[in-house]
Amino acid sequence: MAQLEHIEAIEKRLWSAADMLRANSNYASNEYFLPVMGLGFLRHACSRFLAVKDAIEFDLPKRGGKTRPLSKEDFSQKSAIFLQPTAQFDTLVALPDSANRAKAIIDAMESIEADYKNLRGVLPESEYQELDNAVLGQLLRTLNPEELKRVSGDVFGRIYEYFLTQFADQKAHDGGEFFTPVSLVSLIANVIEPAGGTVLDPACGSGGMFVQSARVVERRHENPTEKLTFYGLEKNATTIRLAKMNLAVHGLEGDIQKSITYYEDPHELLRKADFVMANPPFNVDEIDADKVGSDPRLPFGLPGVNKKGKVSNGNYVWISYFYSYLNVQGRAGFVMSSQASSTGRDEAKVRQKLVETGDVGIMIAIRSNFFYTRTVPCELWFLDRAKPEQRRDKVLMIDARNIYRKVTRKIFDFSPEQEQNLLAIIWLYRGETGRYLDLVAGYCRRMLAEGAACFTMKDGEGKTVEPLPDFIGALAMLRGSVEPFLKTLAKDAAHAEPLKEVDDAISLFKADVEAFRTTISKQQAAWGQQKTSNGELKKAVDLLARLAETSRDLVKRSDPLYKLACRLIETCENECAAKGGNTWPGRDITRARKAADEARALAVDQLKLVRYF
């Protein structure tokens, strides 16, 4: 996935950098990660700055032949922050060993704080003074790998999550405090769709909910800073700094208060929030029942009190708070322990009252291994105070436990298409059939585009490649490399049978590839006039299904075809004494085999995308 591309390499580099700091500084394990995160902030901020800088400069107005200087407002509209030259990460990496790197980093942080008042006192500064100059140089280089430059998505949140995992293992953090996976946050944001208004996260962590909400607005080509107002609550002062940094690096601002949400409500948003999003700590059993017993945020009462005077389980305290913060049109989406939907006794009574409001909209069951620090499954709950009357007595329940993509051995997530397909179920439930049909039509167009890319496309370096023609060409080159030797053999020698097999197979494969190309072209032309009503789209999908089967068949035949060519070579070497002869170019054949195998792999990968979509 885009958000996690090269993630393992990045994690290892960052943790290596953190370990280096621990060995070369006076910081304890719960302190030394902040300087690393500060530089991670600069690295990510610089990536976003450079990604939009050229487009901004192109559109800058000119007066008297002079272009107006860049300003922070230019970058805020592009969800990035403005960086002075001295604050750009490449400048810091390029500093010579004779330079005072700590001062340069502090100057960089101060220049950002001068432009962004909300970051004053947030970015790490004095922490760098105690670090050795050489250590800082190594740290800067470590945090500047190619992998980090290529990663998209909420990489800053990913880094935060990974560090929390490692520090929890070292008992440096509360083991129950962890970052919400981007995959789940994105799904929550796209279900509740914050179009405009107040977004509250009463357990905001590193601010990922706000970032994903902003992306929903950006996809509508609107400015999230103009549409959304973010409010957060977080008990950990260091985490608040990280959250503000996370918002800033995405060109966002929010009012995040230090607070224990169980007992405090500094924003006073009771019944005022348009949207509530959260991933609260699960199954907390240390909430003082006396302190919360009369809280107006508990309209359904306390979910049970134990002998110690504590709330038996805090899950329904959180759920009640989320519900109470919503205004009459509000929507909430949050992560919850799987236990909460089936617990009995007093919690069941609270759940019954909540369900009877008619405001419970959707519940989605998520399998284990979506979190770094916890392997437990969870559920996503969605409340909708403005649910239409025809659905007041209905709750959509989706079992998504068998929907996942394996990212690493321990971590799963949703692919972009899996997320879209889950959302499609919700669109249909809400009667938004047009969005579903648009999604299906989009997949069809993407399938045809991937089919066309089997014949011409740009590779990762921007060069034009032709996966299927290149594979056929590479096979022909491999076949041609042995031709001088074959001419020295009798027609009925040992090579005759494998030679006929490979020549026949290549000829048939070429014909089928050309037929595939013709069908792709015809379907692309037809799609220019394609209607996307349900019936017409169903007919089109049925036609494209045959094309998908063709791509699968070509995949199945690609590997045996390559092996037939290799078998011909091996027969010549083993049974026809080809090695060592003047007409046997061994090195050329080896290179041709490698080139044919690489071309085969590229063609197969591209063909698989056709069937995938």
Coordinates of C-alpha atoms in Angstrom, one line a residue:
M1 CA 0.0 0.0 0.0
A2 CA 1.1 3.6 -0.5
Q3 CA 1.0 4.4 3.2
L4 CA 3.2 1.5 4.2
E5 CA 5.5 1.2 1.2
H6 CA 9.0 0.3 2.5
I7 CA 7.7 0.6 6.1
E8 CA 9.9 -2.1 7.5
A9 CA 13.1 -0.5 6.2
I10 CA 12.1 2.8 7.6
E11 CA 11.2 1.4 11.0
K12 CA 14.5 -0.3 11.3
R13 CA 16.4 2.8 10.4
L14 CA 14.5 5.0 12.8
W15 CA 14.8 2.6 15.7
S16 CA 18.5 2.2 14.9
A17 CA 18.8 6.0 15.1
A18 CA 16.9 6.0 18.4
D19 CA 19.2 3.4 19.9
M20 CA 22.2 5.3 18.8
L21 CA 20.9 8.4 20.6
R22 CA 20.3 6.3 23.8
A23 CA 23.9 5.1 23.6
N24 CA 25.3 8.6 23.0
S25 CA 23.2 10.8 25.3
N26 CA 22.0 11.2 28.8
Y27 CA 18.4 10.7 27.8
A28 CA 16.2 8.0 29.4
S29 CA 14.2 5.7 27.1
N30 CA 11.0 7.8 27.6
E31 CA 12.8 11.0 26.6
Y32 CA 15.2 10.4 23.7
F33 CA 12.6 9.7 21.1
L34 CA 11.4 13.3 21.0
P35 CA 14.6 14.6 19.3
V36 CA 14.2 11.8 16.8
M37 CA 10.5 12.7 16.2
G38 CA 11.4 16.4 15.9
L39 CA 13.8 15.5 13.0
G40 CA 11.2 13.2 11.6
F41 CA 8.8 16.1 11.6
L42 CA 11.3 18.3 9.7
R43 CA 12.0 15.5 7.2
H44 CA 8.3 14.9 6.5
A45 CA 7.5 18.7 6.5
C46 CA 10.3 19.1 3.9
S47 CA 8.9 16.3 1.7
R48 CA 5.4 18.0 1.7
F49 CA 6.9 21.4 1.1
L50 CA 8.9 20.3 -1.9
A51 CA 5.9 18.3 -3.3
V52 CA 3.8 21.4 -3.7
K53 CA 6.5 24.2 -4.1
D54 CA 6.8 24.1 -7.9
A55 CA 3.0 24.3 -8.4
I56 CA 2.7 27.2 -6.0
E57 CA 5.5 29.1 -7.6
F58 CA 4.0 28.6 -11.1
D59 CA 0.8 30.2 -10.0
L60 CA 2.3 33.2 -8.1
P61 CA 1.2 36.6 -9.4
K62 CA 3.8 38.9 -10.9
R63 CA 4.1 42.7 -10.8
G64 CA 6.5 44.7 -12.9
G65 CA 8.2 41.5 -13.9
K66 CA 8.8 40.4 -10.3
T67 CA 7.2 37.4 -8.7
R68 CA 5.7 37.7 -5.2
P69 CA 7.6 35.9 -2.5
L70 CA 6.3 32.6 -1.2
S71 CA 4.2 32.9 2.0
K72 CA 2.9 30.4 4.6
E73 CA -0.7 31.1 3.3
D74 CA 0.3 29.6 -0.1
F75 CA 1.3 26.3 1.6
S76 CA -1.6 26.2 4.0
Q77 CA -4.0 25.9 1.0
K78 CA -2.0 22.9 -0.1
S79 CA -2.0 21.2 3.3
A80 CA 1.7 21.8 3.8
I81 CA 3.8 24.2 5.9
F82 CA 6.2 26.9 4.7
L83 CA 9.9 26.3 5.4
Q84 CA 12.7 28.9 5.3
P85 CA 15.8 27.6 3.4
T86 CA 17.6 27.0 6.7
A87 CA 14.7 24.8 7.9
Q88 CA 14.8 22.5 4.9
F89 CA 16.0 19.0 5.8
D90 CA 18.4 18.8 2.9
T91 CA 20.2 21.9 4.1
L92 CA 20.7 20.3 7.5
V93 CA 21.9 17.0 6.1
A94 CA 24.5 18.9 3.9
L95 CA 26.1 20.7 6.9
P96 CA 29.8 20.0 7.3
D97 CA 31.2 18.4 10.4
S98 CA 32.7 21.8 11.4
A99 CA 29.2 23.3 11.6
N100 CA 27.2 23.5 14.9
R101 CA 24.4 21.1 14.0
A102 CA 22.5 21.5 17.2
K103 CA 22.3 25.3 16.7
A104 CA 21.3 24.8 13.1
I105 CA 18.5 22.5 14.1
I106 CA 17.3 24.8 16.8
D107 CA 17.4 27.7 14.4
A108 CA 15.3 25.7 12.0
M109 CA 12.7 24.9 14.7
E110 CA 12.6 28.6 15.8
S111 CA 12.1 29.7 12.2
I112 CA 9.0 27.5 11.9
E113 CA 7.7 28.7 15.3
A114 CA 8.1 32.3 14.1
D115 CA 5.7 31.6 11.2
Y116 CA 3.4 29.3 13.2
K117 CA 2.4 30.6 16.6
N118 CA 0.5 27.3 17.4
L119 CA 3.8 25.5 17.4
R120 CA 5.6 27.7 19.9
G121 CA 6.9 25.6 22.7
V122 CA 5.9 22.4 20.8
L123 CA 8.8 21.6 18.7
P124 CA 11.9 20.1 20.4
E125 CA 14.8 22.5 20.6
S126 CA 16.9 22.4 23.8
E127 CA 16.9 18.6 23.6
Y128 CA 19.5 18.9 20.8
Q129 CA 22.0 20.8 22.8
E130 CA 23.1 17.8 24.8
L131 CA 23.8 15.7 21.7
D132 CA 27.2 15.3 20.2
N133 CA 27.7 16.9 16.8
A134 CA 28.8 13.7 15.1
V135 CA 25.8 11.9 16.6
L136 CA 23.5 14.5 15.2
G137 CA 25.2 14.2 11.8
Q138 CA 24.6 10.5 11.7
L139 CA 21.0 10.9 12.9
L140 CA 20.3 13.4 10.1
R141 CA 21.7 11.0 7.5
T142 CA 19.8 8.1 9.0
L143 CA 16.5 10.0 8.8
N144 CA 17.1 10.8 5.2
P145 CA 16.8 7.5 3.4
E146 CA 15.3 7.1 -0.1
E147 CA 12.5 5.0 1.4
L148 CA 11.3 7.8 3.6
K149 CA 11.2 10.2 0.6
R150 CA 9.0 7.8 -1.4
V151 CA 6.5 7.0 1.3
S152 CA 3.1 8.6 1.1
G153 CA 0.2 8.7 3.6
D154 CA 0.4 9.5 7.3
V155 CA 4.0 8.4 7.6
F156 CA 4.5 10.6 10.7
G157 CA 1.8 8.8 12.5
R158 CA 3.3 5.5 11.4
I159 CA 6.6 6.5 12.9
Y160 CA 4.9 7.5 16.1
E161 CA 3.1 4.2 16.3
Y162 CA 6.2 2.2 15.8
F163 CA 8.1 4.1 18.4
L164 CA 5.2 3.7 20.9
T165 CA 5.5 -0.1 20.3
Q166 CA 9.2 -0.2 21.0
F167 CA 8.9 2.1 24.1
A168 CA 6.0 0.1 25.4
D169 CA 8.3 -3.0 25.2
Q170 CA 10.8 -1.1 27.3
K171 CA 8.1 -0.2 29.8
A172 CA 8.8 3.5 28.9
H173 CA 5.1 4.1 28.1
D174 CA 1.8 2.9 29.2
G175 CA 1.4 -0.3 27.2
G176 CA -2.3 0.5 26.5
E177 CA -1.5 3.7 24.7
F178 CA -1.1 3.2 21.0
F179 CA -1.6 4.8 17.7
T180 CA -4.7 4.0 15.6
P181 CA -3.8 2.3 12.4
V182 CA -4.2 4.6 9.4
S183 CA -6.4 2.0 7.6
L184 CA -9.0 2.1 10.4
V185 CA -8.9 5.9 10.8
S186 CA -9.4 6.3 7.0
L187 CA -12.4 4.0 7.1
I188 CA -13.9 5.9 10.0
A189 CA -13.4 9.3 8.3
N190 CA -14.9 8.1 5.1
V191 CA -18.0 6.6 6.8
I192 CA -18.9 9.7 8.8
E193 CA -17.6 12.1 6.0
P194 CA -16.9 15.3 7.9
A195 CA -17.9 17.9 5.3
G196 CA -17.6 20.9 7.5
G197 CA -18.0 22.0 11.1
T198 CA -16.5 20.9 14.4
V199 CA -14.5 17.7 14.7
L200 CA -13.8 16.4 18.3
D201 CA -11.5 13.6 19.3
P202 CA -11.6 13.2 23.1
A203 CA -8.7 10.7 23.0
C204 CA -6.7 12.2 20.2
G205 CA -3.3 10.6 20.5
S206 CA -1.1 11.8 17.7
G207 CA -4.0 13.4 15.8
G208 CA -4.5 10.9 13.1
M209 CA -8.3 11.3 13.1
F210 CA -7.9 15.0 12.3
V211 CA -5.5 14.3 9.4
Q212 CA -7.8 11.7 7.8
S213 CA -10.8 14.1 8.2
A214 CA -8.9 16.7 6.3
R215 CA -8.2 14.3 3.5
V216 CA -11.9 13.7 3.1
V217 CA -12.4 17.4 2.5
E218 CA -9.4 17.6 0.2
R219 CA -10.8 15.0 -2.0
R220 CA -13.7 17.3 -2.7
H221 CA -11.2 19.9 -3.8
E222 CA -12.0 22.1 -0.7
N223 CA -9.7 23.6 1.9
P224 CA -9.9 21.7 5.2
T225 CA -8.6 24.6 7.2
E226 CA -11.7 26.6 6.0
K227 CA -14.2 23.8 6.5
L228 CA -13.2 22.0 9.7
T229 CA -12.4 23.1 13.2
F230 CA -10.4 20.5 15.3
Y231 CA -10.7 20.0 19.0
G232 CA -8.8 17.4 20.9
L233 CA -8.3 16.1 24.4
E234 CA -5.2 14.1 25.5
K235 CA -3.7 13.4 28.9
N236 CA -0.1 13.0 27.9
A237 CA 1.9 16.2 27.4
T238 CA 4.4 14.7 25.1
T239 CA 1.7 13.1 23.0
I240 CA 0.1 16.5 22.7
R241 CA 3.3 17.9 21.3
L242 CA 3.4 15.1 18.8
A243 CA -0.2 15.7 17.8
K244 CA 0.4 19.4 17.2
M245 CA 3.4 18.5 15.1
N246 CA 1.4 16.0 13.1
L247 CA -1.3 18.5 12.4
A248 CA 1.2 21.2 11.4
V249 CA 3.1 18.9 9.0
H250 CA -0.2 18.5 7.2
G251 CA -0.9 22.2 7.2
L252 CA -3.6 22.0 9.8
E253 CA -4.3 23.5 13.2
G254 CA -6.3 22.3 16.2
D255 CA -7.1 23.2 19.8
I256 CA -5.7 20.3 21.7
Q257 CA -6.0 20.5 25.5
K258 CA -4.3 18.5 28.2
S259 CA -7.1 16.7 30.0
I260 CA -8.3 13.5 31.5
T261 CA -11.5 13.1 29.6
Y262 CA -13.2 11.0 32.2
Y263 CA -13.3 14.0 34.6
E264 CA -12.8 17.1 32.5
D265 CA -14.5 18.8 29.5
P266 CA -12.5 21.9 28.8
H267 CA -13.9 22.5 25.3
E268 CA -17.5 22.4 26.6
L269 CA -18.8 20.8 23.5
L270 CA -21.7 18.9 25.0
R271 CA -24.3 18.5 22.2
K272 CA -22.3 20.9 20.0
A273 CA -20.0 18.7 17.9
D274 CA -20.8 18.0 14.3
F275 CA -18.4 15.0 14.3
V276 CA -16.8 12.8 17.0
M277 CA -13.9 10.4 16.1
A278 CA -11.8 8.5 18.6
N279 CA -9.9 5.4 19.5
P280 CA -10.2 5.4 23.3
P281 CA -8.4 3.0 25.7
F282 CA -10.3 -0.3 26.0
N283 CA -11.7 -1.9 29.1
V284 CA -10.4 0.7 31.7
D285 CA -11.5 -0.2 35.2
E286 CA -10.0 2.6 37.3
I287 CA -12.6 5.4 36.6
D288 CA -13.8 7.0 39.9
A289 CA -17.6 6.4 39.9
D290 CA -18.2 9.2 42.4
K291 CA -16.5 11.7 40.1
V292 CA -18.5 10.8 37.0
G293 CA -21.8 9.8 38.5
S294 CA -23.5 13.1 37.9
D295 CA -21.7 13.9 34.6
P296 CA -24.2 15.2 32.0
R297 CA -22.3 13.3 29.4
L298 CA -23.7 10.1 30.8
P299 CA -27.4 10.3 29.7
F300 CA -27.8 6.5 30.0
G301 CA -26.4 6.2 33.5
L302 CA -23.3 4.4 34.8
P303 CA -22.4 1.0 33.3
G304 CA -21.8 -0.7 36.7
V305 CA -19.7 0.0 39.7
N306 CA -17.4 -2.5 41.4
K307 CA -16.6 -2.9 45.1
K308 CA -13.7 -0.4 44.9
G309 CA -16.1 2.4 43.9
K310 CA -14.7 2.3 40.3
V311 CA -16.7 2.0 37.1
S312 CA -16.5 -1.7 36.2
N313 CA -15.5 -1.1 32.6
G314 CA -15.0 2.3 31.0
N315 CA -16.1 1.3 27.5
Y316 CA -19.6 2.6 27.9
V317 CA -18.4 5.7 29.6
W318 CA -16.6 6.6 26.4
I319 CA -19.5 5.6 24.2
S320 CA -21.9 7.7 26.2
Y321 CA -19.5 10.7 26.0
F322 CA -19.2 10.3 22.3
Y323 CA -23.0 10.3 21.9
S324 CA -23.5 13.2 24.2
Y325 CA -21.0 15.4 22.4
L326 CA -23.0 15.2 19.1
N327 CA -25.5 17.8 18.0
V328 CA -28.8 16.8 16.5
Q329 CA -27.2 16.4 13.1
G330 CA -24.0 14.9 14.4
R331 CA -22.2 11.7 13.4
A332 CA -19.6 9.7 15.4
G333 CA -17.2 7.0 14.4
F334 CA -14.9 5.2 16.9
V335 CA -12.9 2.1 17.6
M336 CA -14.2 -0.1 20.4
S337 CA -13.3 -3.3 22.1
S338 CA -15.2 -6.3 20.6
Q339 CA -16.4 -7.2 24.1
A340 CA -18.5 -4.0 24.3
S341 CA -21.2 -5.3 21.9
S342 CA -22.0 -8.4 23.9
T343 CA -21.3 -7.6 27.6
G344 CA -24.2 -8.2 30.0
R345 CA -25.5 -6.8 33.3
D346 CA -25.4 -3.0 33.7
E347 CA -23.4 -2.5 30.4
A348 CA -26.2 -4.3 28.5
K349 CA -28.7 -1.9 30.0
V350 CA -26.7 1.1 28.8
R351 CA -26.4 -0.5 25.4
Q352 CA -30.2 -1.1 25.2
K353 CA -30.9 2.5 26.0
L354 CA -28.4 3.6 23.3
V355 CA -29.9 1.3 20.7
E356 CA -33.4 2.5 21.5
T357 CA -32.5 6.1 20.6
G358 CA -32.3 4.8 17.0
D359 CA -29.0 6.6 16.5
V360 CA -26.8 3.6 16.2
G361 CA -26.0 3.4 12.5
I362 CA -23.3 0.9 11.6
M363 CA -21.0 -1.6 13.3
I364 CA -18.0 -3.2 11.6
A365 CA -16.1 -6.2 13.0
I366 CA -12.3 -6.0 12.4
R367 CA -10.0 -9.0 12.8
S368 CA -6.9 -9.1 15.0
N369 CA -3.4 -7.8 14.0
F370 CA -4.5 -4.4 12.8
F371 CA -2.6 -2.8 15.7
Y372 CA 1.1 -2.9 16.5
T373 CA 0.9 -3.2 20.2
R374 CA -2.3 -5.3 20.5
T375 CA -3.3 -8.4 18.6
V376 CA -6.9 -8.3 19.8
P377 CA -9.8 -7.8 17.3
C378 CA -12.0 -4.7 17.6
E379 CA -15.1 -3.1 16.2
L380 CA -15.9 0.2 14.6
W381 CA -19.1 1.8 15.9
F382 CA -20.9 4.6 14.0
L383 CA -23.6 6.8 15.5
D384 CA -25.8 9.1 13.4
R385 CA -28.2 11.5 15.2
A386 CA -29.7 12.5 11.8
K387 CA -30.5 9.0 10.6
P388 CA -33.5 9.0 8.3
E389 CA -36.8 7.7 9.8
Q390 CA -36.9 4.7 7.5
R391 CA -33.7 3.4 9.1
R392 CA -34.3 4.4 12.7
D393 CA -35.0 0.8 13.7
K394 CA -32.1 -0.6 11.7
V395 CA -28.4 -1.1 12.3
L396 CA -26.1 -2.2 9.5
M397 CA -23.6 -4.8 10.8
I398 CA -20.6 -5.7 8.6
D399 CA -18.4 -8.7 9.4
A400 CA -15.1 -7.6 7.9
R401 CA -12.9 -10.1 9.8
N402 CA -12.0 -11.9 6.6
I403 CA -11.2 -8.7 4.7
Y404 CA -7.6 -7.7 5.1
R405 CA -4.2 -7.4 3.3
K406 CA -1.1 -8.8 4.9
V407 CA 1.5 -6.0 5.2
T408 CA 4.1 -7.8 7.3
R409 CA 4.0 -11.0 9.3
K410 CA 2.4 -9.2 12.2
I411 CA 0.5 -6.4 10.7
F412 CA -2.6 -6.4 8.5
D413 CA -4.5 -3.5 6.9
F414 CA -7.1 -2.8 4.2
S415 CA -6.0 -2.2 0.6
P416 CA -7.5 0.9 -1.0
E417 CA -10.0 -1.3 -2.9
Q418 CA -11.0 -3.2 0.2
E419 CA -11.8 0.0 1.9
Q420 CA -13.8 1.2 -1.0
N421 CA -15.7 -2.0 -1.2
L422 CA -16.7 -1.7 2.5
L423 CA -17.8 1.8 1.9
A424 CA -19.8 0.7 -1.1
I425 CA -21.9 -1.5 1.2
I426 CA -22.6 1.5 3.4
W427 CA -23.5 3.7 0.4
L428 CA -26.1 1.1 -0.7
Y429 CA -27.4 0.9 2.9
R430 CA -27.8 4.7 2.8
G431 CA -29.5 4.6 -0.6
E432 CA -26.5 6.2 -2.4
T433 CA -26.7 3.9 -5.4
G434 CA -25.0 6.3 -7.7
R435 CA -21.8 6.3 -5.7
Y436 CA -21.7 2.5 -5.9
L437 CA -22.3 2.5 -9.6
D438 CA -19.6 5.1 -10.0
L439 CA -17.2 2.9 -8.1
V440 CA -18.0 -0.1 -10.3
A441 CA -17.6 2.0 -13.4
G442 CA -14.3 3.2 -12.1
Y443 CA -13.0 -0.3 -11.6
C444 CA -14.0 -1.1 -15.1
R445 CA -12.1 1.9 -16.5
R446 CA -9.1 1.0 -14.3
M447 CA -9.2 -2.6 -15.6
L448 CA -9.1 -1.4 -19.2
A449 CA -6.3 1.1 -18.4
E450 CA -4.3 -1.7 -16.8
G451 CA -5.0 -3.8 -19.8
A452 CA -3.7 -1.0 -22.1
A453 CA -0.6 -0.7 -19.8
C454 CA 0.2 -4.3 -20.7
F455 CA 1.3 -2.9 -24.0
T456 CA 2.7 0.5 -23.1
M457 CA 3.3 2.2 -19.7
K458 CA 5.8 4.3 -17.7
D459 CA 8.1 2.5 -15.2
G460 CA 9.2 3.8 -11.8
E461 CA 11.8 6.0 -13.5
G462 CA 9.5 7.5 -16.0
K463 CA 10.7 5.4 -19.0
T464 CA 8.3 3.9 -21.5
V465 CA 8.1 0.1 -21.3
E466 CA 5.9 -2.4 -23.1
P467 CA 5.4 -5.4 -20.7
L468 CA 3.9 -8.0 -23.1
P469 CA 5.7 -7.0 -26.3
D470 CA 9.0 -6.7 -24.3
F471 CA 8.4 -10.2 -22.9
I472 CA 7.8 -11.6 -26.4
G473 CA 10.8 -9.7 -27.7
A474 CA 13.0 -11.0 -24.9
L475 CA 11.9 -14.6 -25.7
A476 CA 12.8 -14.0 -29.3
M477 CA 16.2 -12.7 -28.3
L478 CA 16.7 -15.8 -26.1
R479 CA 15.6 -18.0 -28.9
G480 CA 17.8 -16.2 -31.4
S481 CA 20.9 -16.5 -29.2
V482 CA 21.0 -20.3 -29.7
E483 CA 20.2 -20.2 -33.4
P484 CA 23.9 -20.3 -34.6
F485 CA 24.4 -23.4 -32.6
L486 CA 21.1 -25.0 -33.8
K487 CA 22.2 -24.7 -37.4
T488 CA 25.1 -27.0 -36.7
L489 CA 22.8 -29.8 -35.5
A490 CA 21.0 -32.5 -37.5
K491 CA 17.3 -31.9 -37.8
D492 CA 16.5 -35.0 -35.8
A493 CA 18.9 -34.3 -33.0
A494 CA 17.8 -34.2 -29.3
H495 CA 16.9 -30.5 -29.6
A496 CA 14.2 -31.0 -32.2
E497 CA 11.3 -31.7 -29.9
P498 CA 11.9 -28.8 -27.4
L499 CA 12.6 -26.5 -30.3
K500 CA 9.3 -27.3 -31.9
E501 CA 7.5 -26.9 -28.6
V502 CA 9.0 -23.5 -27.9
D503 CA 8.5 -22.1 -31.4
D504 CA 4.8 -23.3 -31.4
A505 CA 4.2 -21.9 -28.0
I506 CA 5.7 -18.5 -28.8
S507 CA 3.7 -18.3 -32.0
L508 CA 0.5 -19.1 -30.2
F509 CA 1.2 -16.8 -27.3
K510 CA 1.9 -13.9 -29.8
A511 CA -1.4 -14.5 -31.5
D512 CA -3.3 -14.5 -28.2
V513 CA -1.5 -11.4 -27.0
E514 CA -2.5 -9.6 -30.2
A515 CA -6.1 -10.7 -29.8
F516 CA -6.0 -9.4 -26.2
R517 CA -4.7 -6.1 -27.5
T518 CA -7.5 -5.8 -30.0
T519 CA -10.2 -6.6 -27.4
I520 CA -8.7 -4.0 -25.0
S521 CA -8.8 -1.4 -27.7
K522 CA -12.4 -2.2 -28.7
Q523 CA -13.6 -2.2 -25.1
Q524 CA -11.9 1.1 -24.4
A525 CA -13.6 2.7 -27.5
A526 CA -16.9 1.2 -26.4
W527 CA -16.5 2.7 -22.9
G528 CA -16.5 6.2 -24.4
Q529 CA -20.2 5.7 -24.9
Q530 CA -20.9 3.4 -21.9
K531 CA -24.0 4.1 -19.8
T532 CA -23.6 3.5 -16.1
S533 CA -27.1 2.6 -15.1
N534 CA -27.4 -0.6 -13.1
G535 CA -28.5 -2.8 -16.0
E536 CA -26.2 -1.4 -18.6
L537 CA -23.2 -1.6 -16.2
K538 CA -24.0 -5.2 -15.4
K539 CA -23.8 -6.1 -19.1
A540 CA -20.5 -4.3 -19.4
V541 CA -19.0 -6.0 -16.4
D542 CA -20.0 -9.4 -17.8
L543 CA -18.1 -8.6 -21.0
L544 CA -15.1 -7.4 -19.1
A545 CA -15.1 -10.6 -17.0
R546 CA -14.1 -12.5 -20.1
L547 CA -11.2 -10.1 -20.6
A548 CA -10.2 -10.8 -17.0
E549 CA -10.2 -14.5 -17.7
T550 CA -8.0 -13.9 -20.8
S551 CA -5.4 -12.0 -18.6
R552 CA -5.4 -14.9 -16.1
D553 CA -4.8 -17.4 -18.9
L554 CA -1.9 -15.3 -20.3
V555 CA -0.4 -15.3 -16.8
K556 CA -0.7 -19.0 -16.5
R557 CA 1.1 -19.5 -19.8
S558 CA 3.9 -17.0 -19.3
D559 CA 5.9 -19.1 -16.8
P560 CA 5.7 -22.4 -18.8
L561 CA 6.6 -20.5 -22.0
Y562 CA 9.8 -19.1 -20.4
K563 CA 10.6 -22.6 -19.0
L564 CA 10.2 -24.1 -22.5
A565 CA 12.9 -21.7 -23.8
C566 CA 15.1 -22.6 -20.9
R567 CA 14.5 -26.3 -21.6
L568 CA 15.7 -25.9 -25.1
I569 CA 19.0 -24.3 -23.8
E570 CA 19.5 -27.1 -21.2
T571 CA 18.9 -29.7 -23.9
C572 CA 21.6 -28.2 -26.1
E573 CA 24.0 -28.0 -23.2
N574 CA 23.3 -31.4 -21.7
E575 CA 22.5 -33.6 -24.7
C576 CA 24.1 -31.8 -27.7
A577 CA 27.5 -30.8 -26.2
A578 CA 26.9 -27.1 -26.8
K579 CA 29.2 -25.8 -24.0
G580 CA 32.6 -24.7 -25.1
G581 CA 31.8 -24.7 -28.8
N582 CA 32.5 -21.7 -30.9
T583 CA 28.9 -21.3 -31.9
W584 CA 27.6 -21.3 -28.3
P585 CA 27.7 -17.7 -26.8
G586 CA 27.3 -18.8 -23.1
R587 CA 27.5 -15.3 -21.6
D588 CA 25.1 -13.8 -24.1
I589 CA 22.7 -16.7 -23.4
T590 CA 22.9 -16.1 -19.7
R591 CA 22.2 -12.4 -20.1
A592 CA 19.3 -13.2 -22.4
R593 CA 17.8 -15.7 -19.9
K594 CA 18.0 -13.1 -17.2
A595 CA 16.4 -10.4 -19.4
A596 CA 13.6 -12.8 -20.4
D597 CA 12.9 -13.7 -16.8
E598 CA 12.7 -10.0 -15.8
A599 CA 10.4 -9.2 -18.7
R600 CA 8.2 -12.2 -17.8
A601 CA 7.9 -10.9 -14.2
L602 CA 6.9 -7.4 -15.3
A603 CA 4.3 -8.7 -17.8
V604 CA 2.8 -11.1 -15.2
D605 CA 2.5 -8.4 -12.6
Q606 CA 0.8 -6.1 -15.1
L607 CA -1.6 -8.9 -16.3
K608 CA -2.5 -9.6 -12.7
L609 CA -3.7 -6.0 -12.2
V610 CA -6.2 -6.5 -15.1
R611 CA -7.9 -9.4 -13.3
Y612 CA -7.5 -7.7 -9.9
F613 CA -9.6 -4.7 -10.9

